[in-house]
Backbone as numpy.savetxt, mean C-alpha at the origin, in Angstrom:
# Nx Ny Nz CAx CAy CAz Cx Cy Cz
12.32 1.71 -17.92 11.46 2.89 -17.77 12.23 4.02 -17.11
11.96 5.25 -17.52 12.63 6.41 -16.97 11.60 7.44 -16.56
11.94 8.24 -15.54 11.05 9.32 -15.19 11.48 10.59 -15.90
10.88 11.72 -15.50 11.15 12.94 -16.22 12.58 13.41 -16.09
13.29 12.92 -15.10 14.70 13.29 -14.91 15.65 12.23 -15.40
15.12 11.29 -16.19 15.91 10.19 -16.70 16.56 9.37 -15.60
15.85 9.23 -14.49 16.34 8.46 -13.36 15.75 7.07 -13.44
16.55 6.04 -13.23 16.08 4.67 -13.33 15.07 4.35 -12.26
14.07 3.50 -12.55 13.06 3.15 -11.55 13.66 2.56 -10.29
14.76 1.85 -10.40 15.32 1.17 -9.23 15.84 2.14 -8.19
16.20 3.37 -8.61 16.72 4.31 -7.62 15.79 5.51 -7.44
14.55 5.36 -7.89 13.65 6.51 -7.92 13.38 7.10 -6.55
13.28 6.28 -5.50 12.84 6.80 -4.22 13.96 6.83 -3.17
15.17 6.57 -3.55 16.22 6.36 -2.57 16.34 7.55 -1.62
16.30 7.24 -0.34 16.47 8.20 0.76 15.30 9.14 0.99
14.18 8.97 0.25 13.12 9.97 0.35 12.46 9.98 1.73
12.53 8.86 2.47 11.89 8.84 3.79 12.88 8.74 4.93
14.14 8.84 4.64 15.15 8.59 5.67 14.91 9.40 6.93
14.66 10.69 6.77 14.39 11.54 7.92 12.90 11.82 8.08
12.20 11.93 6.97 10.81 12.36 7.04 9.93 11.40 7.80
10.18 10.09 7.65 9.32 9.12 8.32 9.57 9.08 9.82
10.77 9.43 10.25 11.13 9.25 11.65 10.22 10.01 12.60
9.96 11.29 12.33 9.19 12.06 13.29 7.73 11.65 13.31
7.21 11.19 12.18 5.83 10.70 12.19 5.74 9.37 12.91
6.79 8.54 12.81 6.81 7.28 13.57 6.75 7.61 15.04
7.42 8.65 15.39 7.48 8.97 16.81 6.19 9.67 17.22
6.11 10.61 16.94 4.96 11.36 17.39 3.63 10.59 17.08
-21.75 1.77 -8.43 -20.75 2.34 -8.49 -21.39 3.44 -9.15
-20.44 4.34 -9.12 -20.97 5.64 -9.46 -21.09 5.86 -10.96
-22.02 6.73 -11.39 -22.14 7.00 -12.82 -20.83 7.54 -13.37
-20.56 7.18 -14.62 -19.33 7.63 -15.23 -18.12 6.87 -14.78
-18.32 5.79 -14.04 -17.22 4.93 -13.59 -16.19 5.72 -12.79
-16.62 6.61 -11.95 -15.71 7.38 -11.12 -16.21 7.36 -9.68
-15.28 7.13 -8.74 -15.65 7.15 -7.33 -14.82 8.17 -6.56
-14.08 9.00 -7.28 -13.13 9.89 -6.62 -13.80 10.90 -5.69
-15.04 11.26 -5.95 -15.70 12.28 -5.13 -16.65 11.68 -4.11
-16.50 10.40 -3.85 -17.40 9.76 -2.90 -17.18 10.33 -1.50
-18.24 10.43 -0.74 -18.16 10.96 0.62 -17.77 9.86 1.59
-17.15 10.27 2.70 -16.79 9.33 3.74 -17.93 9.28 4.76
-18.67 8.16 4.83 -19.78 8.09 5.78 -19.25 8.10 7.21
-20.05 8.63 8.10 -19.59 8.69 9.48 -18.64 9.86 9.67
-17.91 9.81 10.74 -17.06 10.94 11.11 -15.67 10.82 10.49
-15.24 11.88 9.82 -13.90 11.93 9.25 -12.89 12.13 10.37
-11.79 11.41 10.33 -10.78 11.51 11.37 -10.13 12.89 11.38
-9.94 13.44 12.57 -9.28 14.73 12.73 -7.77 14.55 12.63
-7.03 15.63 12.35 -5.57 15.53 12.23 -4.90 14.87 13.43
-5.33 15.20 14.65 -4.71 14.59 15.83 -4.96 13.08 15.85
-6.14 12.65 15.47 -6.43 11.22 15.42 -5.57 10.52 14.37
-5.35 11.20 13.25 -4.50 10.62 12.21 -3.06 10.49 12.69
-2.58 11.49 13.40 -1.22 11.43 13.93 -1.08 10.30 14.95
-2.12 10.10 15.74 -2.08 9.00 16.71 -1.99 7.65 16.00
-2.52 7.59 14.79 -2.45 6.36 13.98 -1.21 6.35 13.08
-0.34 7.35 13.27 0.88 7.51 12.45 0.53 7.61 10.97
-0.43 8.50 10.69 -0.88 8.74 9.32 -0.68 10.20 8.95
-0.30 10.43 7.72 -0.11 11.79 7.24 -1.48 12.46 7.04
-1.46 13.80 6.99 -2.65 14.58 6.69 -2.21 15.89 6.07
-3.14 16.82 5.89 -2.84 18.03 5.14 -2.30 19.18 6.00
-2.34 19.04 7.30 -1.94 20.15 8.17 -0.42 20.30 8.25
0.02 21.48 8.70 1.45 21.79 8.71 2.25 20.95 9.70
1.61 20.39 10.71 2.35 19.64 11.74 3.07 18.42 11.19
2.61 17.90 10.05 3.30 16.75 9.44 3.64 17.06 7.98
3.89 18.33 7.69 4.12 18.75 6.31 5.28 17.99 5.67
6.39 17.85 6.41 7.56 17.20 5.83 7.27 15.75 5.49
6.58 15.06 6.39 6.24 13.66 6.14 5.27 13.52 4.95
4.28 14.40 4.92 3.31 14.36 3.83 3.99 14.61 2.49
4.90 15.56 2.46 5.61 15.86 1.22 6.45 14.67 0.76
7.02 13.93 1.71 7.82 12.76 1.34 6.96 11.72 0.63
5.78 11.47 1.16 4.91 10.48 0.51 4.31 11.02 -0.78
4.07 12.31 -0.84 3.62 12.90 -2.11 4.69 12.73 -3.18
5.93 12.83 -2.79 7.04 12.65 -3.74 7.03 11.24 -4.31
6.80 10.25 -3.46 6.72 8.87 -3.95 5.52 8.74 -4.90
4.40 9.35 -4.53 3.22 9.33 -5.40 3.54 9.90 -6.77
4.22 11.04 -6.78 4.56 11.68 -8.04 5.46 10.79 -8.89
6.40 10.14 -8.25 7.32 9.26 -8.99 6.58 8.09 -9.61
5.69 7.49 -8.85 4.93 6.36 -9.38 4.06 6.79 -10.56
3.40 7.92 -10.42 2.55 8.40 -11.50 3.35 8.74 -12.75
4.55 9.24 -12.56 5.38 9.58 -13.72 5.85 8.33 -14.45
6.07 7.26 -13.71 6.48 5.99 -14.33 5.30 5.35 -15.05
4.11 5.44 -14.42 2.95 4.71 -14.93 2.24 5.39 -16.08
2.32 6.71 -16.15 1.53 7.42 -17.15 0.12 7.63 -16.65
-0.86 7.54 -17.53 -2.23 7.89 -17.18 -3.03 6.75 -16.58
-2.60 5.53 -16.75 -3.39 4.39 -16.30 -3.23 4.14 -14.80
-4.32 3.74 -14.14 -4.20 3.38 -12.72 -3.45 2.06 -12.59
-3.03 1.72 -11.38 -2.13 0.59 -11.24 -2.23 -0.05 -9.87
-1.60 -1.21 -9.75 -1.50 -1.96 -8.49 -0.05 -1.89 -8.02
0.17 -1.45 -6.80 1.52 -1.34 -6.23 1.66 -2.28 -5.04
2.66 -3.12 -5.09 3.01 -3.98 -3.96 4.11 -3.30 -3.15
3.90 -3.18 -1.84 4.92 -2.63 -0.95 5.34 -3.72 0.01
6.63 -4.02 0.03 7.16 -5.07 0.91 8.45 -4.57 1.55
8.69 -5.02 2.77 9.92 -4.65 3.45 10.98 -5.73 3.26
12.22 -5.34 3.43 13.31 -6.29 3.31 13.24 -7.33 4.41
12.99 -6.87 5.62 12.92 -7.76 6.78 11.78 -7.32 7.68
11.31 -8.19 8.57 10.22 -7.80 9.47 10.56 -6.58 10.31
9.54 -5.81 10.64 9.64 -4.62 11.49 10.51 -3.52 10.89
10.56 -3.47 9.56 11.27 -2.39 8.89 10.34 -1.28 8.42
9.04 -1.42 8.69 8.11 -0.33 8.39 7.36 -0.45 7.09
7.27 -1.64 6.51 6.58 -1.79 5.24 5.11 -1.43 5.32
4.42 -1.85 6.39 2.99 -1.55 6.53 2.76 -0.06 6.76
3.64 0.56 7.50 3.58 2.01 7.73 3.68 2.77 6.41
4.62 2.38 5.57 4.80 3.04 4.28 3.60 2.79 3.38
3.08 1.56 3.38 1.97 1.23 2.50 0.74 2.09 2.79
0.35 2.18 4.06 -0.88 2.92 4.35 -0.70 4.42 4.15
0.48 4.94 4.39 0.68 6.37 4.16 0.80 6.70 2.67
1.33 5.77 1.89 1.35 5.97 0.45 -0.08 5.94 -0.10
-0.89 5.02 0.40 -2.29 4.97 0.00 -3.00 6.26 0.40
-2.69 6.78 1.59 -3.29 8.04 2.04 -2.86 9.21 1.15
-1.62 9.20 0.70 -1.12 10.28 -0.16 -1.88 10.30 -1.49
-2.19 9.14 -2.03 -2.99 9.09 -3.25 -4.40 9.60 -2.98
-4.94 9.29 -1.82 -6.29 9.73 -1.48 -6.37 11.24 -1.25
-5.23 11.90 -1.01 -5.22 13.35 -0.90 -5.77 14.01 -2.16
-5.49 13.39 -3.29 -5.91 13.92 -4.58 -7.41 13.65 -4.76
-8.21 14.69 -4.86 -9.66 14.53 -4.94 -10.10 13.86 -6.24
-9.20 13.69 -7.18 -9.52 13.00 -8.43 -9.15 11.52 -8.38
-8.67 11.06 -7.23 -8.23 9.67 -7.11 -8.80 9.04 -5.84
-8.86 7.70 -5.85 -9.20 6.95 -4.65 -8.16 5.87 -4.44
-8.02 5.44 -3.19 -7.06 4.40 -2.85 -7.77 3.22 -2.21
-7.28 2.05 -2.53 -7.75 0.83 -1.89 -6.54 0.10 -1.33
-6.49 -0.01 -0.01 -5.40 -0.68 0.69 -5.82 -2.10 1.01
-5.03 -3.08 0.57 -5.35 -4.49 0.78 -4.25 -5.12 1.62
-4.61 -5.62 2.78 -3.64 -6.22 3.70 -3.39 -7.66 3.27
-2.22 -7.90 2.69 -1.83 -9.23 2.23 -0.73 -9.84 3.10
-0.52 -9.24 4.27 0.50 -9.75 5.19 -0.17 -10.70 6.17
-0.25 -11.95 5.77 -1.00 -12.92 6.57 -0.29 -13.33 7.85
1.00 -13.15 7.90 1.74 -13.49 9.12 1.54 -12.42 10.19
1.58 -11.17 9.77 1.43 -10.07 10.72 0.45 -9.03 10.18
-0.83 -9.38 10.07 -1.80 -8.41 9.58 -1.97 -7.27 10.59
-1.88 -6.04 10.12 -1.90 -4.92 11.06 -2.71 -3.74 10.59
-3.11 -3.71 9.33 -3.72 -2.49 8.81 -5.06 -2.16 9.48
-5.86 -3.17 9.79 -7.15 -2.87 10.43 -6.95 -2.26 11.81
-5.93 -2.74 12.53 -5.65 -2.17 13.85 -5.10 -0.75 13.73
-4.20 -0.55 12.79 -3.59 0.77 12.62 -4.63 1.81 12.21
-5.63 1.39 11.45 -6.64 2.32 10.97 -7.89 2.34 11.85
-7.89 1.55 12.91 -9.03 1.53 13.82 -10.27 0.94 13.21
-10.10 -0.08 12.38 -11.22 -0.72 11.69 -11.52 -2.07 12.34
-12.77 -2.33 12.62 -13.20 -3.63 13.14 -13.72 -4.46 11.97
-12.97 -5.51 11.57 -13.34 -6.29 10.38 -14.44 -7.30 10.67
-15.61 -6.79 11.02 -16.71 -7.66 11.46 -17.25 -8.56 10.37
-17.05 -8.18 9.12 -17.57 -8.99 8.01 -16.48 -9.82 7.34
-15.32 -9.91 8.00 -14.23 -10.68 7.41 -13.32 -9.83 6.57
-12.48 -10.49 5.77 -11.52 -9.76 4.97 -11.16 -10.51 3.70
-9.95 -10.30 3.26 -9.49 -10.82 1.98 -9.63 -12.33 1.86
-9.09 -13.06 2.83 -9.12 -14.53 2.74 -10.55 -15.05 2.80
-11.39 -14.41 3.59 -12.79 -14.82 3.67 -13.47 -14.68 2.31
-13.19 -13.57 1.61 -13.77 -13.39 0.28 -13.23 -14.41 -0.71
-11.92 -14.67 -0.67 -11.34 -15.62 -1.61 -11.88 -17.03 -1.38
-12.20 -17.35 -0.13 -12.77 -18.66 0.16 -14.25 -18.74 -0.21
-14.92 -17.60 -0.15 -16.36 -17.59 -0.41 -16.71 -16.36 -1.27
-16.33 -16.37 -2.55 -16.56 -15.20 -3.39 -18.03 -14.86 -3.58
-18.91 -15.80 -3.31 -20.34 -15.53 -3.46 -20.83 -14.46 -2.50
-20.04 -14.19 -1.43 -20.42 -13.15 -0.49 -20.33 -11.76 -1.11
-19.58 -11.64 -2.20 -19.38 -10.34 -2.83 -18.27 -9.56 -2.14
-17.73 -8.59 -2.83 -16.60 -7.84 -2.30 -17.03 -6.72 -1.36
-18.24 -6.22 -1.50 -18.67 -5.06 -0.70 -18.56 -5.27 0.81
-18.92 -6.45 1.35 -18.84 -6.60 2.81 -17.42 -6.46 3.38
-16.39 -6.68 2.58 -15.03 -6.61 3.09 -14.32 -5.32 2.68
-15.06 -4.39 2.10 -14.54 -3.05 1.79 -14.93 -2.12 2.93
-13.95 -1.73 3.73 -14.24 -0.95 4.95 -13.84 0.52 4.78
-14.68 1.39 5.34 -14.35 2.81 5.41 -13.30 3.02 6.50
-12.45 4.02 6.30 -11.32 4.22 7.20 -11.38 5.52 7.99
-12.34 6.39 7.68 -12.35 7.72 8.28 -11.51 8.70 7.51
-10.89 8.23 6.42 -10.08 9.07 5.53 -10.80 9.13 4.19
-11.19 10.30 3.73 -11.91 10.38 2.45 -11.16 9.70 1.32
-11.88 8.91 0.55 -11.38 8.25 -0.66 -10.38 7.13 -0.38
-10.26 6.69 0.86 -9.39 5.56 1.19 -10.22 4.44 1.81
-10.17 3.27 1.20 -10.87 2.09 1.69 -9.85 1.01 2.04
-10.28 0.08 2.87 -9.41 -1.00 3.33 -10.08 -2.35 3.13
-9.32 -3.32 2.61 -9.68 -4.73 2.69 -8.70 -5.37 3.66
-9.12 -5.71 4.87 -8.21 -6.32 5.84 -7.86 -7.74 5.43
-6.91 -8.32 6.13 -6.44 -9.66 5.77 -7.51 -10.73 5.96
-8.31 -10.59 6.99 -9.30 -11.63 7.29 -8.70 -12.67 8.21
-9.42 -13.76 8.37 -8.98 -14.80 9.29 -7.69 -15.46 8.80
-6.80 -15.73 9.74 -5.50 -16.29 9.39 -5.64 -17.70 8.81
-4.81 -17.96 7.81 -4.77 -19.28 7.18 -3.32 -19.66 6.93
-3.05 -20.95 6.90 -1.73 -21.41 6.49 -1.68 -21.43 4.97
-0.47 -21.44 4.44 -0.26 -21.52 2.99 -0.99 -20.41 2.24
-0.79 -19.19 2.72 -1.47 -18.06 2.08 -1.05 -17.88 0.63
0.16 -18.35 0.28 0.62 -18.24 -1.10 -0.31 -18.92 -2.08
-1.00 -19.96 -1.62 -1.95 -20.65 -2.49 -3.13 -19.74 -2.83
-3.53 -18.91 -1.90 -4.60 -17.95 -2.18 -4.11 -16.88 -3.15
-2.90 -16.38 -2.93 -2.38 -15.29 -3.74 -2.11 -15.72 -5.19
-1.81 -16.97 -5.39 -1.55 -17.47 -6.74 -2.81 -17.99 -7.42
-3.95 -17.84 -6.77 -5.20 -18.38 -7.29 -5.80 -17.48 -8.36
-6.62 -18.08 -9.19 -7.35 -17.32 -10.21 -8.28 -16.31 -9.57
-8.86 -16.65 -8.42 -9.78 -15.74 -7.74 -9.08 -14.45 -7.34
-7.85 -14.57 -6.87 -7.12 -13.37 -6.43 -6.84 -12.45 -7.61
-6.34 -13.01 -8.70 -6.03 -12.17 -9.86 -7.29 -11.57 -10.46
-8.37 -12.34 -10.47 -9.64 -11.83 -11.00 -10.17 -10.71 -10.12
-10.06 -10.86 -8.80 -10.51 -9.82 -7.88 -9.77 -8.51 -8.11
-8.44 -8.58 -8.22 -7.65 -7.37 -8.42 -7.97 -6.71 -9.76
-8.10 -7.52 -10.80 -8.45 -6.96 -12.11 -9.80 -6.25 -12.06
-10.75 -6.85 -11.36 -12.08 -6.25 -11.26 -12.05 -4.96 -10.47
-11.32 -4.96 -9.35 -11.25 -3.78 -8.50 -10.57 -2.61 -9.21
-9.57 -2.92 -10.02 -8.86 -1.85 -10.72 -9.62 -1.37 -11.96
-10.15 -2.29 -12.73 -10.75 -1.94 -14.02 -12.11 -1.27 -13.88
-12.80 -1.53 -12.77 -14.14 -0.96 -12.62 -14.09 0.55 -12.53
-13.05 1.08 -11.86 -12.93 2.53 -11.69 -11.52 2.97 -12.10
-11.40 3.78 -13.14 -10.07 4.20 -13.59 -9.35 5.14 -12.64
-10.07 5.68 -11.64 -9.43 6.58 -10.67 -9.05 5.86 -9.38
-9.16 4.52 -9.36 -8.84 3.74 -8.16 -7.42 3.17 -8.27
-6.62 3.39 -7.23 -5.25 2.88 -7.16 -5.17 1.88 -6.01
-4.61 0.72 -6.31 -4.57 -0.37 -5.34 -3.18 -0.51 -4.74
-3.14 -0.75 -3.42 -1.88 -0.91 -2.70 -1.93 -2.20 -1.89
-1.01 -3.10 -2.20 -0.94 -4.38 -1.51 0.14 -4.30 -0.44
-0.24 -4.50 0.80 0.72 -4.55 1.91 1.18 -5.99 2.04
2.36 -6.29 1.55 2.86 -7.65 1.55 3.76 -7.95 2.73
4.07 -9.23 2.94 4.95 -9.61 4.03 6.40 -9.28 3.71
7.24 -9.33 4.72 8.66 -9.10 4.50 9.22 -10.13 3.52
10.16 -9.69 2.72 10.76 -10.57 1.71 11.52 -11.70 2.39
12.24 -11.37 3.43 13.05 -12.36 4.12 12.16 -13.35 4.88
12.28 -14.61 4.53 11.58 -15.66 5.26 10.19 -16.00 4.75
9.78 -15.40 3.62 8.44 -15.69 3.11 8.45 -15.66 1.59
7.82 -16.66 0.94 7.72 -16.64 -0.52 6.57 -15.77 -1.02
5.70 -15.32 -0.10 4.49 -14.61 -0.51 4.78 -13.32 -1.26
5.84 -12.62 -0.87 6.15 -11.34 -1.52 6.40 -11.54 -3.01
7.13 -12.56 -3.35 7.41 -12.81 -4.76 6.15 -13.24 -5.51
5.32 -14.04 -4.86 4.06 -14.47 -5.48 3.17 -13.26 -5.75
3.07 -12.37 -4.78 2.24 -11.18 -4.92 2.76 -10.24 -6.01
4.06 -10.24 -6.22 4.62 -9.34 -7.23 4.13 -9.67 -8.63
3.73 -10.92 -8.85 3.18 -11.29 -10.16 1.85 -10.60 -10.42
1.17 -10.15 -9.36 -0.14 -9.52 -9.48 -0.05 -8.00 -9.56
1.14 -7.46 -9.30 1.31 -6.01 -9.21 1.95 -5.44 -10.48
1.69 -4.16 -10.69 2.35 -3.43 -11.78 3.71 -2.91 -11.33
3.78 -2.51 -10.06 5.01 -1.97 -9.51 5.28 -2.56 -8.13
6.57 -2.61 -7.78 6.99 -3.08 -6.47 7.84 -2.00 -5.82
7.50 -1.64 -4.60 8.30 -0.72 -3.79 8.85 -1.52 -2.61
10.16 -1.51 -2.46 10.82 -2.22 -1.37 11.18 -1.24 -0.26
10.83 -1.58 0.97 11.11 -0.73 2.13 12.27 -1.32 2.92
13.29 -0.53 3.11 14.46 -0.95 3.88 14.51 -0.17 5.18
14.77 -0.86 6.28 14.93 -0.19 7.56 16.25 0.54 7.59
16.20 1.87 7.72 17.43 2.65 7.70 18.30 2.27 8.90
19.54 1.85 8.64 20.43 1.41 9.69 20.13 0.03 10.20
19.15 -0.63 9.59 18.73 -1.96 10.03 19.04 -3.02 8.98
18.67 -2.72 7.74 18.93 -3.65 6.64 20.22 -3.26 5.94
21.11 -4.21 5.77 22.40 -3.94 5.16 22.28 -3.75 3.65
23.24 -3.06 3.02 23.21 -2.93 1.56 23.14 -4.27 0.85
23.84 -5.27 1.40 23.81 -6.60 0.78 22.41 -7.21 0.86
21.74 -7.03 2.01 20.39 -7.58 2.17 19.41 -6.88 1.25
19.58 -5.57 1.08 18.70 -4.82 0.19 18.89 -5.27 -1.26
20.14 -5.40 -1.66 20.43 -5.84 -3.03 19.87 -7.22 -3.29
20.01 -8.11 -2.32 19.48 -9.45 -2.46 17.96 -9.44 -2.54
17.32 -8.59 -1.75 15.86 -8.51 -1.74 15.33 -8.06 -3.10
16.00 -7.09 -3.69 15.55 -6.54 -4.96 15.59 -7.58 -6.07
16.53 -8.51 -5.99 16.66 -9.53 -7.05 15.47 -10.48 -7.09
14.60 -10.43 -6.09 13.42 -11.30 -6.08 12.37 -10.87 -7.09
12.52 -9.66 -7.65 11.44 -9.10 -8.45 11.89 -8.78 -9.88
10.91 -8.77 -10.76 11.14 -8.39 -12.14 11.67 -6.96 -12.19
12.83 -6.74 -12.80 13.39 -5.38 -12.85 12.45 -4.36 -13.48
11.58 -4.81 -14.39 10.64 -3.90 -15.03 9.56 -3.40 -14.06
9.37 -4.15 -12.98 8.35 -3.76 -11.99 8.94 -3.01 -10.81
10.25 -3.06 -10.65 10.87 -2.44 -9.49 10.81 -0.92 -9.60
9.95 -0.31 -8.78 9.80 1.14 -8.82 10.86 1.85 -7.98
11.37 1.19 -6.95 12.39 1.81 -6.14 12.46 1.28 -4.73
13.40 1.83 -3.98 13.63 1.45 -2.58 13.39 2.66 -1.70
12.59 2.50 -0.67 12.33 3.54 0.32 13.11 3.20 1.58
13.88 4.16 2.06 14.58 3.97 3.34 13.73 4.58 4.44
13.25 3.71 5.31 12.36 4.13 6.39 13.12 4.13 7.70
13.07 5.24 8.41 13.78 5.35 9.68 12.92 4.66 10.76
13.36 3.51 11.22 12.61 2.75 12.20 13.00 3.21 13.59
12.02 3.60 14.46 12.36 4.10 15.80 12.90 3.00 16.67
């Protein structure tokens, strides 16, 4: 696959976050559309979003927002008109994979014609509910997979960001790969994506190093984005990590500046 500049998917995002991420780190409906749904409760203010290390529309994080918009544009150019499931995984722990995933989901939600669904699939270090200030009182992903009769609605949480929803990881379980390779998991993702053509799904996966779950999850995704810690993950480690995935699904590598 090629984008409009005839650039290969594997190098589509190289260096796009090298500097841009650093300062942010520091500092159903009729017509089958949900893009214009309102955010119940209070929408988070820009300062609250910055405290959560999330991009927004104001000038104070313009450079960071533009970096994630660039990734959004690249993914859309590769995919064409159809919505898709994107798996984001880091090369090694603490390289910023979860940070990139939620901000990429937020960048898609910026577009009033699109909605984002962020699914925390990092069972070893689930963090998205804490980062977004969500209390998962009704459980999360694993709870639904164990008891699908509960329905998906109880584990779809509002985030305070218009058009962005979260499915948290839920209660910790061993052998999470068994859940991810299950028929229930694939059926759930197909249902969530196909019900609304303006919904884009983002799976926050575990680090590639030391866990088989990332590769298992890649079978469920249309695209894979690998996050490398700038100055942390070596070129050899990055190259090795990329070989875990189908080349046709590899959308690119993001270099994230880890503080």
